[in-house]
XYZ file of C-alpha atoms in Angstrom:
612
model
C 149.498 121.903 25.287
C 150.501 118.231 24.385
C 153.581 116.963 25.412
C 156.366 117.596 22.970
C 154.213 119.331 20.801
C 154.817 123.200 20.060
C 152.503 125.624 18.553
C 154.496 127.039 15.341
C 153.318 130.740 16.869
C 155.635 130.634 19.166
C 158.795 130.853 16.931
C 161.729 133.516 16.734
C 160.767 133.962 13.305
C 159.241 137.395 12.604
C 155.416 137.173 13.282
C 154.233 138.175 9.980
C 155.424 135.192 8.123
C 154.856 132.306 11.027
C 152.522 129.339 9.477
C 149.471 128.980 10.537
C 148.644 132.780 10.968
C 147.620 133.313 7.557
C 145.566 130.190 6.096
C 145.947 131.173 2.749
C 149.841 131.252 3.131
C 149.452 127.847 4.645
C 147.664 126.349 2.049
C 149.667 127.789 -1.059
C 153.199 127.709 0.821
C 153.807 124.492 3.117
C 153.957 122.192 0.397
C 156.305 123.305 -1.585
C 160.252 123.831 -1.328
C 161.282 127.051 0.563
C 163.968 130.056 -0.243
C 166.526 130.814 2.075
C 166.747 134.823 3.015
C 169.928 136.793 2.955
C 170.567 136.006 6.617
C 170.912 131.996 6.014
C 168.857 130.956 9.118
C 165.326 132.027 7.815
C 163.283 130.513 5.108
C 160.254 132.274 3.106
C 157.747 131.055 5.583
C 159.491 132.585 8.684
C 160.759 129.301 9.667
C 164.348 129.261 11.635
C 166.582 127.132 9.944
C 168.972 125.386 12.646
C 173.081 125.121 12.393
C 174.493 121.810 12.273
C 175.167 122.510 16.167
C 171.492 123.029 16.753
C 170.938 119.609 14.982
C 172.845 117.991 17.311
C 172.055 119.094 20.643
C 168.649 120.511 20.187
C 165.768 118.328 21.200
C 163.400 117.411 18.246
C 159.695 117.231 18.816
C 156.447 116.928 16.512
C 154.894 120.027 14.996
C 151.401 121.263 15.021
C 149.491 119.861 12.051
C 146.164 121.548 10.642
C 142.809 120.597 12.156
C 141.608 119.071 8.674
C 144.389 116.421 8.716
C 142.686 115.187 12.291
C 139.304 115.379 10.045
C 140.719 113.433 7.927
C 141.486 110.908 10.306
C 138.002 110.740 11.681
C 136.992 109.661 7.630
C 139.730 106.712 7.929
C 137.718 105.972 11.218
C 134.233 105.644 9.583
C 135.380 103.888 6.843
C 137.427 101.391 8.590
C 134.652 101.012 11.356
C 132.419 100.141 8.832
C 135.058 98.113 6.729
C 136.267 95.938 9.499
C 132.777 95.635 11.393
C 131.762 93.636 8.387
C 135.003 91.871 7.968
C 134.775 90.707 11.938
C 131.662 88.294 10.670
C 132.502 87.144 7.154
C 134.366 84.005 8.020
C 131.573 82.386 10.327
C 128.884 83.932 7.808
C 130.616 82.204 4.926
C 132.067 78.859 6.962
C 129.138 77.785 9.426
C 125.519 76.782 8.666
C 122.727 78.021 10.261
C 122.474 76.829 13.227
C 120.010 74.150 14.132
C 117.541 75.746 17.057
C 118.876 79.256 16.197
C 116.463 82.351 14.759
C 117.008 81.621 11.210
C 119.001 84.701 10.713
C 122.607 83.111 11.777
C 122.370 83.157 15.781
C 122.592 80.290 17.641
C 120.526 78.846 20.269
C 120.819 81.262 23.297
C 123.198 79.255 26.510
C 124.803 76.959 23.360
C 128.648 76.394 22.583
C 127.746 77.014 19.174
C 128.620 79.598 16.560
C 127.225 81.817 14.611
C 126.716 80.853 10.787
C 124.655 81.243 7.668
C 126.292 80.081 4.413
C 127.472 76.498 5.638
C 130.590 76.278 3.030
C 133.326 75.222 5.228
C 136.522 76.774 6.068
C 138.173 75.887 3.203
C 135.645 78.243 1.315
C 135.480 80.664 3.722
C 139.301 81.078 3.894
C 139.037 81.208 0.274
C 136.370 83.811 -0.154
C 137.734 86.208 2.364
C 141.105 86.204 1.090
C 140.471 86.857 -2.414
C 138.408 89.674 -0.859
C 141.537 91.026 0.887
C 143.769 90.152 -1.886
C 141.445 92.616 -4.002
C 141.288 95.450 -1.346
C 145.008 95.661 -1.242
C 145.849 94.485 -4.974
C 143.589 96.978 -6.490
C 145.170 100.158 -4.714
C 147.709 99.917 -7.514
C 145.289 100.882 -9.932
C 143.556 103.304 -7.481
C 147.052 104.987 -6.613
C 147.680 105.349 -10.052
C 144.392 106.773 -11.220
C 144.504 109.378 -8.565
C 148.273 110.361 -9.266
C 147.972 110.697 -13.312
C 144.042 111.601 -13.570
C 141.596 112.266 -10.824
C 143.321 113.350 -8.185
C 143.363 111.664 -4.372
C 140.119 113.576 -3.433
C 138.199 112.524 -6.321
C 139.471 108.732 -6.106
C 138.071 108.775 -2.302
C 134.823 110.122 -3.249
C 134.716 107.578 -6.027
C 135.356 104.484 -3.776
C 133.275 105.835 -0.814
C 130.250 105.691 -3.629
C 130.739 102.197 -4.369
C 131.424 101.194 -0.906
C 128.052 102.530 -0.123
C 126.378 100.474 -2.753
C 128.218 97.359 -1.349
C 126.851 98.033 2.449
C 122.824 98.216 1.017
C 123.343 94.691 -0.767
C 125.403 93.068 2.171
C 122.198 94.117 4.559
C 119.938 92.615 1.719
C 122.148 89.089 1.835
C 121.582 88.658 5.455
C 117.746 88.687 5.359
C 116.715 85.898 7.001
C 114.285 84.874 4.183
C 117.312 84.767 1.945
C 119.162 82.603 4.141
C 116.766 80.099 4.751
C 116.057 79.479 1.114
C 119.722 79.133 0.278
C 119.493 82.349 -1.913
C 121.976 85.073 0.158
C 125.244 83.816 -1.320
C 124.586 85.969 -4.788
C 123.921 89.204 -3.220
C 126.481 88.599 -0.919
C 129.500 87.990 -2.965
C 128.460 90.948 -5.067
C 128.852 93.143 -1.994
C 131.752 91.439 -0.776
C 133.762 91.986 -3.867
C 132.520 95.473 -4.454
C 133.624 96.225 -0.924
C 136.942 95.192 -1.816
C 137.090 97.274 -4.867
C 135.615 100.726 -3.278
C 138.013 100.242 -0.247
C 141.015 100.037 -2.943
C 140.506 103.467 -4.110
C 139.949 105.255 -1.197
C 142.761 103.135 0.923
C 145.789 103.995 -0.762
C 144.772 108.197 -1.014
C 143.472 108.607 2.142
C 147.076 108.788 4.145
C 148.672 110.597 1.798
C 145.843 113.124 1.787
C 146.491 113.706 4.967
C 150.280 114.062 4.976
C 149.801 116.490 2.343
C 148.352 118.880 5.218
C 152.121 118.749 6.641
C 153.391 121.754 6.471
C 156.784 120.883 8.053
C 158.591 119.676 5.119
C 162.275 120.364 6.722
C 163.939 120.850 10.013
C 163.466 124.171 11.878
C 164.133 125.929 15.393
C 161.135 127.626 17.775
C 161.210 128.510 21.190
C 158.220 127.181 23.685
C 156.638 129.380 26.088
C 159.281 127.915 28.532
C 162.166 129.774 26.691
C 163.492 126.339 25.318
C 164.546 125.743 22.084
C 163.589 122.935 20.112
C 163.500 121.829 16.743
C 160.635 120.749 14.757
C 161.142 117.506 12.993
C 159.134 116.783 10.125
C 159.400 113.027 10.714
C 158.491 113.365 14.226
C 155.217 115.623 12.771
C 154.115 112.719 10.498
C 155.142 109.587 12.782
C 152.643 111.555 15.346
C 149.505 112.767 12.890
C 150.191 108.877 11.565
C 149.687 107.544 15.200
C 146.442 109.313 15.540
C 145.317 108.027 12.403
C 146.174 104.220 12.865
C 144.581 104.809 16.431
C 141.623 105.788 14.787
C 141.717 102.970 12.646
C 141.700 100.656 15.561
C 138.836 102.463 17.362
C 136.802 101.910 13.964
C 137.987 98.122 14.093
C 136.783 97.944 17.714
C 133.236 97.690 16.138
C 133.962 94.380 15.464
C 133.036 93.593 18.756
C 129.361 94.811 18.850
C 129.108 92.945 15.133
C 130.178 89.638 16.423
C 127.629 89.987 19.366
C 124.542 91.222 17.141
C 125.675 88.190 14.610
C 125.624 85.479 17.781
C 122.654 86.928 19.442
C 120.640 88.705 17.093
C 121.560 87.995 13.526
C 123.737 88.726 10.488
C 121.013 90.967 8.904
C 121.763 93.254 12.259
C 125.620 92.944 12.085
C 125.808 94.303 9.153
C 123.505 97.263 9.281
C 125.365 98.484 12.048
C 129.041 99.439 10.341
C 126.017 100.347 7.155
C 125.169 103.265 9.392
C 128.565 104.580 10.330
C 129.660 104.156 6.761
C 127.155 106.709 5.852
C 128.802 109.745 8.029
C 131.737 109.500 5.789
C 129.750 111.682 2.850
C 129.275 114.065 6.043
C 132.334 114.374 6.879
C 134.174 114.696 3.159
C 131.528 117.585 2.997
C 132.537 119.263 5.507
C 136.412 119.107 5.024
C 136.251 119.635 1.343
C 136.971 123.405 0.655
C 139.288 123.270 3.630
C 141.816 120.344 2.286
C 145.466 121.200 0.674
C 144.744 119.048 -2.801
C 147.270 117.989 -5.069
C 145.578 117.809 -8.339
C 146.801 115.136 -10.700
C 149.586 115.873 -12.903
C 150.348 113.330 -14.758
C 151.850 109.900 -13.174
C 155.927 109.900 -12.827
C 155.655 106.463 -13.077
C 156.913 106.179 -16.936
C 159.993 107.929 -15.984
C 160.388 105.995 -12.848
C 160.045 102.567 -14.881
C 162.567 104.238 -17.624
C 165.268 105.001 -14.822
C 165.266 101.481 -13.459
C 165.528 99.999 -17.214
C 168.540 102.416 -18.150
C 170.425 101.466 -14.655
C 169.550 97.612 -15.273
C 170.805 97.641 -18.488
C 173.898 99.266 -17.862
C 174.464 97.620 -14.845
C 173.071 94.379 -14.960
C 171.694 91.832 -12.662
C 175.391 91.739 -11.015
C 175.539 95.396 -10.488
C 172.077 95.641 -8.884
C 172.395 97.948 -6.003
C 175.795 98.253 -5.816
C 177.823 101.608 -5.325
C 177.274 104.173 -8.821
C 174.298 101.885 -9.926
C 172.129 105.103 -10.458
C 174.711 107.163 -11.647
C 174.020 105.834 -15.279
C 170.393 107.159 -15.578
C 171.456 110.666 -14.487
C 171.040 113.180 -17.008
C 174.578 114.750 -16.107
C 176.276 111.375 -16.334
C 174.734 110.556 -19.562
C 175.965 113.524 -21.152
C 179.343 113.252 -19.633
C 179.741 109.918 -21.774
C 178.216 111.359 -24.801
C 174.731 109.919 -24.338
C 172.653 112.384 -26.459
C 169.169 110.735 -25.589
C 166.424 113.390 -24.463
C 165.095 112.221 -20.996
C 162.429 114.345 -18.889
C 164.273 113.685 -15.786
C 166.741 115.548 -13.879
C 169.537 114.235 -11.272
C 167.555 114.929 -8.406
C 164.447 112.722 -9.806
C 166.915 109.792 -10.286
C 167.946 110.007 -6.358
C 163.849 110.015 -5.773
C 163.487 106.719 -7.578
C 166.651 105.160 -5.691
C 164.826 106.248 -2.476
C 161.590 104.870 -3.615
C 163.144 101.671 -4.859
C 164.881 101.282 -1.142
C 161.385 101.879 -0.023
C 159.888 98.952 -2.107
C 162.516 96.533 -0.940
C 161.621 97.475 2.397
C 158.290 96.362 1.882
C 158.709 93.052 0.414
C 159.467 91.635 4.175
C 155.885 92.855 5.393
C 153.874 89.952 4.173
C 156.026 87.843 7.093
C 154.510 89.853 9.750
C 151.029 89.905 8.336
C 150.656 86.153 8.321
C 152.241 86.093 11.792
C 149.550 88.779 12.937
C 146.505 86.392 12.643
C 147.876 83.437 10.937
C 147.385 81.851 7.683
C 144.067 81.795 5.904
C 141.007 80.764 8.470
C 143.523 79.103 10.658
C 143.208 81.391 13.819
C 139.261 81.535 13.364
C 139.212 77.445 13.065
C 141.464 77.674 16.030
C 139.111 79.913 17.965
C 136.088 77.610 17.406
C 137.685 74.904 18.848
C 137.970 76.157 22.352
C 135.389 76.857 25.261
C 133.637 79.991 24.764
C 131.096 79.946 27.410
C 128.700 82.197 25.532
C 131.289 84.455 23.956
C 131.533 84.814 20.147
C 134.619 82.866 18.954
C 135.434 86.044 16.718
C 134.937 88.234 19.233
C 138.748 88.093 20.497
C 139.916 88.916 17.413
C 138.962 93.030 18.668
C 141.864 92.326 21.264
C 143.948 93.242 17.887
C 142.566 96.575 17.531
C 142.340 97.161 21.585
C 145.942 96.377 22.046
C 146.979 98.660 19.026
C 144.621 101.479 21.119
C 146.033 100.961 24.279
C 149.774 100.959 22.945
C 149.650 104.042 20.830
C 149.058 106.358 23.239
C 151.721 105.059 25.086
C 154.377 105.389 22.113
C 153.092 108.751 21.290
C 153.362 110.587 24.027
C 155.831 109.053 26.487
C 158.010 106.414 24.810
C 158.787 108.350 21.507
C 159.227 112.067 23.085
C 161.315 110.724 26.090
C 163.633 108.667 23.268
C 163.837 111.979 21.708
C 164.570 113.781 24.326
C 167.361 111.403 25.604
C 168.836 111.415 21.880
C 168.069 108.396 21.019
C 167.416 107.648 17.487
C 164.884 104.903 17.152
C 164.625 104.878 13.120
C 162.119 103.542 10.848
C 164.511 100.230 10.092
C 165.171 99.447 14.068
C 161.170 100.209 14.563
C 160.284 97.582 11.935
C 162.985 95.173 12.803
C 161.451 95.343 16.371
C 157.821 95.090 15.182
C 159.015 91.727 12.860
C 160.492 90.284 16.422
C 156.927 91.096 18.246
C 154.928 89.404 15.862
C 157.195 86.125 16.069
C 156.861 86.251 19.258
C 153.708 86.249 19.853
C 153.154 83.778 17.100
C 154.682 81.099 19.125
C 151.325 81.371 21.396
C 149.391 80.246 18.249
C 151.528 77.144 17.818
C 151.551 75.968 21.762
C 147.583 76.792 21.685
C 147.081 74.527 18.713
C 149.062 71.537 20.160
C 146.991 71.545 23.510
C 143.604 71.805 21.595
C 144.681 68.789 19.630
C 145.841 67.176 22.846
C 142.448 68.035 24.571
C 139.821 67.969 21.728
C 137.182 65.204 22.019
C 138.263 64.416 18.564
C 141.904 64.939 19.011
C 143.777 66.064 16.144
C 140.483 66.644 14.170
C 139.025 69.358 16.448
C 137.734 71.902 13.933
C 134.410 70.458 13.273
C 134.020 68.129 15.916
C 130.843 66.705 16.801
C 131.748 64.599 20.053
C 130.540 65.827 23.297
C 130.316 69.651 23.348
C 132.607 69.398 20.619
C 135.090 71.842 21.819
C 138.614 71.623 23.963
C 138.252 72.637 27.660
C 140.871 74.910 27.114
C 139.332 78.616 27.897
C 138.910 80.707 24.706
C 140.439 83.485 26.543
C 143.957 81.749 25.661
C 143.326 82.947 22.138
C 143.784 86.533 23.354
C 147.754 86.469 23.987
C 148.625 85.551 20.477
C 146.146 88.057 19.082
C 146.913 90.821 21.518
C 150.982 90.326 21.191
C 151.093 90.443 17.485
C 148.991 93.207 17.090
C 151.857 95.270 18.594
C 153.745 94.726 15.903
C 151.652 96.912 13.608
C 152.285 100.011 15.702
C 155.754 99.688 14.549
C 155.717 98.541 11.179
C 152.093 99.654 9.495
C 152.630 103.583 11.034
C 155.936 103.384 10.043
C 155.145 102.380 6.315
C 152.855 105.332 6.286
C 155.586 107.620 6.525
C 157.937 105.855 4.510
C 155.905 105.248 1.301
C 155.300 109.123 1.301
C 158.317 110.562 2.014
C 160.543 108.821 -0.410
C 157.929 108.888 -3.659
C 157.913 111.459 -5.985
C 155.463 113.969 -5.932
C 153.377 112.142 -8.437
C 153.837 109.207 -7.143
C 152.779 109.102 -3.788
C 149.253 107.454 -4.234
C 151.089 104.561 -6.122
C 154.018 104.039 -3.517
C 151.495 103.973 -0.607
C 149.584 101.216 -2.747
C 152.658 99.157 -3.205
C 152.946 99.360 0.648
C 149.292 97.992 0.651
C 149.897 95.460 -1.538
C 152.227 93.573 0.478
C 149.159 92.605 2.289
C 147.778 91.358 -0.999
C 150.789 88.783 -1.456
C 150.361 87.786 2.174
C 146.910 86.707 0.964
C 148.051 85.306 -2.068
C 149.731 82.954 0.098
C 147.037 82.281 2.326
C 145.026 81.029 -1.126
C 147.883 79.066 -2.263
C 147.542 77.277 1.127
C 144.010 77.125 1.609
C 143.238 73.655 0.606
C 146.446 72.645 3.560
C 144.522 74.392 6.020
C 142.581 72.206 7.901
C 143.109 69.634 10.904
C 145.505 68.241 11.448
C 147.986 70.648 10.076
C 147.537 73.731 11.946
C 150.331 73.316 14.209
C 152.459 73.393 11.352
C 150.705 76.148 9.691
C 151.467 78.403 12.644
C 154.646 77.317 13.373
C 156.488 77.590 10.078
C 155.571 81.374 9.699
C 156.693 81.968 12.988
C 160.187 80.641 12.325
C 160.667 82.292 9.228
C 159.842 85.436 10.985
C 162.359 85.074 13.608
C 165.010 84.543 10.913
C 163.730 87.524 8.749
C 164.034 90.046 11.130
C 168.065 90.168 11.857
C 168.577 89.915 7.809
C 165.942 92.721 7.492
C 167.758 94.884 9.907
C 171.261 94.224 8.239
C 170.022 94.798 4.608
C 168.008 97.957 5.575
C 170.026 99.557 8.803
C 171.667 102.303 6.616
C 168.289 103.982 5.813
C 168.162 104.891 9.554
C 170.777 108.046 8.857
C 168.813 109.320 6.198
C 166.899 112.297 6.066
C 162.434 111.588 6.665
C 161.405 114.030 4.009
C 163.781 115.041 0.816
C 165.736 118.286 1.075
C 164.890 121.366 -0.577
C 166.900 121.150 -3.398
C 166.017 117.170 -3.687
C 162.413 118.361 -3.882
C 161.107 117.447 -7.484
C 158.304 119.071 -9.413
C 156.850 118.717 -13.115
C 157.156 122.054 -14.916
C 154.951 123.076 -17.342
C 156.776 121.191 -20.132
C 156.392 117.906 -18.311
C 160.295 118.019 -17.626
C 160.909 117.059 -13.738
C 162.686 119.745 -12.144
C 164.124 120.616 -9.092
C 162.863 123.606 -7.116
C 166.335 124.758 -6.651
C 166.736 124.702 -10.205
C 163.677 127.249 -10.211
C 165.782 129.434 -7.573
C 162.288 130.292 -6.078
C 159.132 128.802 -4.074
C 156.363 128.498 -6.158
C 153.836 130.889 -5.836
C 149.979 131.327 -6.038
C 149.757 131.320 -9.925
C 151.932 127.735 -9.794
C 149.586 126.073 -7.753
C 146.650 124.595 -8.612
C 144.230 123.162 -5.838
C 141.988 120.156 -7.036
C 138.148 120.649 -6.967
C 135.722 118.112 -6.601
């Protein structure tokens, strides 16, 4: 048994209705509301509802998740291995020319300090193209999330994204054929493959993590008894946090394939560097076929986005900008309040839906701070890549150390999942989502200090002084070791464990039922904003400006962390998932109705399973 994870069969509830015993019951019931039976302590699934005293004194632990959730984590691994494996070498492929004396496939001469290259477009174009790719990959998810919520369902949208990415990987290998590189005809197929990859990833990414969390059977705390006789509370937040830690762990194990592609580019050529991720990628269709029939799938129900916008409009119109976010702001759109003040307009939502909108807007406000961390975690544009290219590598590909980012995360996640977080829960210490994110912002800013210091000393020690990036004097690099670059890469990466993973759960738990994909895409869109900032500053990202390019985001990061915590600290005291009487579903007439209004759990006839 994993530490702090208990089996739901070890419950004091009656055995016939324990979750996990009846697979059909599990599929049909665990994503809908529950109805408390006469004794007030046991819900319809046999879960024992904790008393206020038990909530205060019993330790909270993560519950079990169905195997399908972990297999979906494997799907994410295959997709991210292919994505990051290719992404690892994009900047060198675009920035550097075919090395003189190399093998014609992009690999430099053995034993030289030269880096792999192919298109020879320079740092500015490399940063612009890769930032445009990244922007598309994280902006188009707004469409991908909406499409899944409103029309196709998450699983179908994922499959379409997988097909598009498959075409992209084939074209990418073709673009790196040595004859195309040598005759200058590679840029066309490469650019097409690059942006197709962004489109496919944009359909896949906003829907995979909500699909994982859809498998979570724990929507409210409940009491179980371990084999040792100890009573604990299965905590929905801890459960989602635990599976998302595994999810993010596998993302970063996949990202570690960038080590292999960096070495393949340097010693074999870019065709091999793109072929390996393509091979990994084509595991995806197999995994999706295996998991398809076992998944809990939510069908498209017509997005709640329209009602979400109308609620915001009514509140803004009645309160004005001065009243935005103040006490009572959201009351203006509640049907009960509208009726009380004589407003006879017909609305399609309930008071509960307005509360969901409030929670969602709070999450969106939290997301606005993410670009600060993202810029510190890797620098603006191609600045970090240029820094690594100016250091002495002694045969190590300059971009291979970028893989210390996923390595640091791979090391840290099990420590947090199996040691730190269980200990904090055992000691009753609440390390809430806002506290975790604030800590992450501080880690990112602290790590970014190393970028500033390293760049300062590169300028002092390079044969070309403050013009070190494309230096041709001597061996062309600073005597400082490339391994210094490992310090900021690893430290800033640790911030992702506290910010990105928390964002997955925050986006899912605070979104209305038919907006989960869209709200997840809003979280991803923050990466598009940070990329847009990089694009806007691309012309300035050259020598001798790199010290400033690293120092300014670092300073902003330190200043933003306490502001972030002060603004959102109250969210640490809110429940992770909505309570049963806050769960909102659309009824047959399209009206958003709470389960409490229906006064029952949804049965088999009320649940539609999306079919591929």
